[in-house]
Coordinates of C-alpha atoms in Angstrom, one line a residue:
M1 CA 38.5 15.7 13.3
K2 CA 35.9 14.0 15.5
N3 CA 33.1 16.4 14.4
I4 CA 34.1 15.8 10.7
A5 CA 33.9 12.1 11.3
I6 CA 30.4 12.4 12.9
I7 CA 29.2 14.6 10.0
F8 CA 30.6 12.2 7.4
S9 CA 28.8 9.3 9.2
V10 CA 25.5 11.1 9.2
L11 CA 25.8 11.9 5.5
C12 CA 26.6 8.3 4.7
I13 CA 23.6 7.1 6.7
Q14 CA 21.3 9.6 4.9
L15 CA 22.7 8.5 1.5
W16 CA 22.3 4.8 2.3
S17 CA 18.7 5.3 3.5
A18 CA 17.7 7.6 0.6
Q19 CA 14.9 6.4 -1.6
N20 CA 14.6 6.9 -5.4
V21 CA 11.5 6.2 -7.4
Y22 CA 11.8 6.5 -11.2
L23 CA 10.3 5.3 -14.4
K24 CA 12.6 2.5 -15.5
K25 CA 10.7 1.6 -18.7
V26 CA 8.0 3.3 -20.9
E27 CA 6.5 1.1 -23.6
K28 CA 3.7 3.6 -24.4
T29 CA 1.6 6.3 -22.9
N30 CA -2.2 6.7 -22.5
D31 CA -4.4 9.7 -22.1
N32 CA -7.0 9.3 -19.3
T33 CA -8.3 11.4 -16.3
D34 CA -8.6 8.5 -13.9
K35 CA -7.6 9.5 -10.4
F36 CA -7.2 6.0 -9.0
L37 CA -4.4 3.5 -9.2
Y38 CA -5.7 0.1 -8.3
K39 CA -4.0 -3.3 -8.1
K40 CA -4.3 -5.3 -11.3
E41 CA -5.6 -8.8 -10.8
E42 CA -3.9 -11.6 -12.8
A43 CA -7.1 -12.5 -14.7
T44 CA -8.0 -8.9 -15.6
A45 CA -8.7 -8.7 -19.3
D46 CA -7.8 -6.0 -21.8
A47 CA -5.1 -4.4 -19.5
I48 CA -2.5 -2.5 -21.6
Y49 CA 1.1 -2.6 -20.4
L50 CA 2.6 0.9 -20.3
G51 CA 5.8 0.6 -18.4
E52 CA 7.3 0.1 -15.0
V53 CA 8.6 2.0 -12.0
E54 CA 11.5 1.0 -9.8
V55 CA 11.8 1.8 -6.1
Q56 CA 15.3 1.9 -4.8
G57 CA 16.0 2.4 -1.1
F58 CA 13.9 1.7 2.0
S59 CA 11.6 4.4 3.5
K60 CA 9.3 4.2 6.5
D61 CA 7.0 6.7 4.9
D62 CA 4.9 4.4 2.8
A63 CA 2.4 7.2 2.0
L64 CA 5.2 9.3 0.5
T65 CA 6.5 6.2 -1.5
F66 CA 3.0 5.6 -2.9
S67 CA 2.6 9.3 -3.8
L68 CA 5.9 9.1 -5.8
V69 CA 4.8 5.9 -7.5
Y70 CA 1.4 7.4 -8.2
K71 CA 2.8 10.5 -9.8
K72 CA 5.1 8.4 -12.1
A73 CA 2.1 6.2 -13.1
K74 CA 0.0 9.2 -14.0
E75 CA 2.9 10.6 -16.2
I76 CA 2.2 7.8 -18.6
G77 CA -1.6 7.4 -18.0
A78 CA -1.6 4.3 -15.9
N79 CA -4.6 3.4 -13.6
T80 CA -3.6 -0.1 -12.5
F81 CA -0.4 -1.7 -11.2
Q82 CA 1.2 -5.0 -10.4
L83 CA 4.2 -5.9 -8.4
K84 CA 6.9 -7.3 -10.7
P85 CA 9.4 -9.5 -8.9
F86 CA 13.1 -9.6 -9.8
E87 CA 14.2 -13.0 -11.1
N88 CA 16.9 -15.3 -10.0
V89 CA 19.4 -16.7 -12.5
D90 CA 17.1 -19.8 -13.1
G91 CA 14.1 -17.5 -13.8
T92 CA 12.3 -18.1 -10.5
P93 CA 11.0 -15.0 -8.7
Q94 CA 13.0 -13.5 -5.9
A95 CA 11.5 -12.9 -2.5
F96 CA 10.1 -9.4 -2.1
N97 CA 12.7 -6.8 -0.9
A98 CA 11.2 -3.6 0.5
S99 CA 14.5 -1.8 -0.3
N100 CA 14.3 -2.5 -4.1
Y101 CA 11.3 -3.6 -6.1
K102 CA 9.6 -2.9 -9.4
V103 CA 6.0 -2.0 -10.2
A104 CA 4.5 -2.7 -13.6
L105 CA 2.0 -0.1 -14.8
Y106 CA -1.1 -0.7 -16.9
Y107 CA -4.1 1.1 -18.3
T108 CA -7.3 -1.0 -17.7
P109 CA -10.8 0.1 -18.9
K110 CA -12.9 0.8 -15.9
E111 CA -15.6 -1.7 -17.0
K112 CA -12.9 -4.5 -16.9
L113 CA -12.0 -3.9 -13.3
P114 CA -13.4 -6.6 -11.0
A115 CA -15.6 -5.5 -8.1
Q116 CA -13.8 -5.6 -4.7
H117 CA -16.1 -6.2 -1.8
G118 CA -16.9 -8.5 1.2
E119 CA -13.5 -8.0 2.9
M120 CA -11.9 -5.8 5.6
Y121 CA -8.1 -5.1 5.6
I122 CA -6.3 -4.1 8.8
F123 CA -2.7 -2.8 8.2
A124 CA -0.1 -2.4 11.0
S125 CA 2.3 0.5 11.0
S126 CA 5.8 0.0 9.7
E127 CA 7.5 0.1 13.1
K128 CA 6.0 -2.2 15.7
N129 CA 3.4 -4.9 16.5
Q130 CA -0.2 -3.7 16.8
K131 CA -2.6 -5.3 19.2
I132 CA -6.2 -5.0 18.1
S133 CA -9.6 -6.4 18.8
I134 CA -12.3 -7.1 16.2
N135 CA -15.7 -8.0 17.8
R136 CA -13.9 -8.9 21.0
K137 CA -11.4 -11.2 19.3
D138 CA -7.8 -10.2 19.8
Y139 CA -5.2 -10.1 17.0
I140 CA -1.5 -9.2 16.9
V141 CA -0.5 -7.6 13.6
A142 CA 3.3 -7.5 13.0
P143 CA 5.1 -4.5 11.4
R144 CA 4.6 -4.2 7.7
S145 CA 1.9 -6.8 7.6
F146 CA -1.9 -6.9 7.4
L147 CA -5.0 -8.9 8.2
K148 CA -7.6 -9.7 5.6
L149 CA -11.0 -10.7 7.0
K150 CA -14.3 -11.7 5.4
V151 CA -17.2 -9.5 6.4
V152 CA -20.9 -10.3 6.2
P153 CA -23.3 -7.6 4.9
G154 CA -25.5 -6.1 7.6
E155 CA -23.3 -7.3 10.6
I156 CA -21.6 -4.7 12.8
Y157 CA -17.8 -4.9 13.2
T158 CA -16.1 -3.1 16.1
V159 CA -12.4 -2.5 15.7
S160 CA -10.6 -1.4 18.8
T161 CA -6.9 -0.7 19.6
K162 CA -7.4 -2.1 23.2
K163 CA -5.6 0.9 24.8
L164 CA -6.7 2.9 27.8
L165 CA -7.0 6.0 25.6
G166 CA -7.2 4.1 22.3
S167 CA -9.7 4.2 19.5
T168 CA -12.8 2.3 18.4
V169 CA -14.4 2.3 14.9
K170 CA -17.7 0.5 14.0
I171 CA -18.6 -0.4 10.5
Q172 CA -21.7 -2.1 9.1
P173 CA -21.0 -3.1 5.4
K174 CA -23.8 -3.3 2.9
A175 CA -24.0 -6.0 0.2
N176 CA -22.2 -4.1 -2.6
D177 CA -20.0 -1.9 -0.5
D178 CA -16.3 -1.7 -1.5
N179 CA -13.8 -3.4 0.8
A180 CA -12.9 -1.5 4.0
Y181 CA -9.3 -0.5 4.7
F182 CA -7.9 0.6 8.0
Q183 CA -4.4 1.2 9.4
I184 CA -3.7 0.9 13.1
S185 CA -1.0 3.4 13.8
S186 CA 0.1 6.3 15.9
L187 CA 2.1 7.7 13.0
K188 CA 0.8 10.7 11.1
V189 CA 0.0 9.8 7.5
K190 CA 0.0 12.8 5.1
P191 CA -2.6 12.8 2.3
D192 CA -1.5 13.5 -1.3
N193 CA -2.7 16.8 -2.6
S194 CA -4.6 15.0 -5.3
G195 CA -6.6 13.2 -2.7
V196 CA -5.3 9.8 -3.9
G197 CA -3.4 8.0 -1.2
G198 CA -5.0 10.3 1.4
L199 CA -7.3 9.6 4.3
N200 CA -11.1 9.3 4.4
L201 CA -11.3 9.4 8.2
K202 CA -9.2 9.3 11.3
S203 CA -10.2 8.2 14.8
G204 CA -7.2 8.5 17.1
D205 CA -4.9 5.7 15.9
I206 CA -7.4 3.9 13.6
I207 CA -7.1 5.4 10.1
G208 CA -9.4 4.7 7.2
L209 CA -7.4 4.4 4.0
E210 CA -8.2 5.3 0.5
K211 CA -8.5 2.3 -1.7
S212 CA -5.5 3.1 -4.1
Y213 CA -3.1 3.5 -1.2
A214 CA -4.4 0.5 0.7
E215 CA -4.0 -1.8 -2.4
F216 CA -0.4 -0.5 -2.7
L217 CA 0.2 -1.5 0.9
S218 CA -1.3 -4.9 0.2
V219 CA 1.5 -5.7 -2.2
I220 CA 4.4 -4.3 -0.2
Y221 CA 3.2 -5.6 3.1
K222 CA 2.9 -9.3 4.1
E223 CA -0.5 -10.9 4.7
S224 CA -0.8 -12.2 8.3
K225 CA -3.2 -15.1 8.6
P226 CA -5.8 -14.5 11.5

């Protein structure tokens, strides 16, 4: 009886923590070969609403969650997304809940997508505080949060994990370079087979993130002010 009770408890925990990602609504579909899935800005013009995905259940594997959202988005031809908050009875948006949220999907012509440059994003892992140094200035980044820092073209930025056997990455952005995205984590992040949501580089526990995945993290993580 004791073993049965233990097995039942484990099964209940697994069911409770299971995550489902599904297409909740499809307004229309669109044919395109865009491999990216970027965050839609509020002021973006000519974005066509296609439908929405709902994420139910919490997962520590954010790369897998993004991969599932990405696949659903591509089923209907979306290339941009926007977090869609649940609403309270009075119509006001509810606070973000990482265990249940909706993502609205759009198709936006490439020429209408605004340029994204001049910033560096540093994401923490989903499990513990991360201590980092940027040009010898120390920061603490809480779990499931990120720093967003302005960068000056031509200047060198040194990002370090401040560990005895830690990692250091140096970048020198140019005037029209895209934003830089890094995650400070000892966790292994698996790339999607399509290359979207994967990794461009890895140096120990400093990981360079692909833009689509990084922009997804920027809407499900909380910004931490430096």
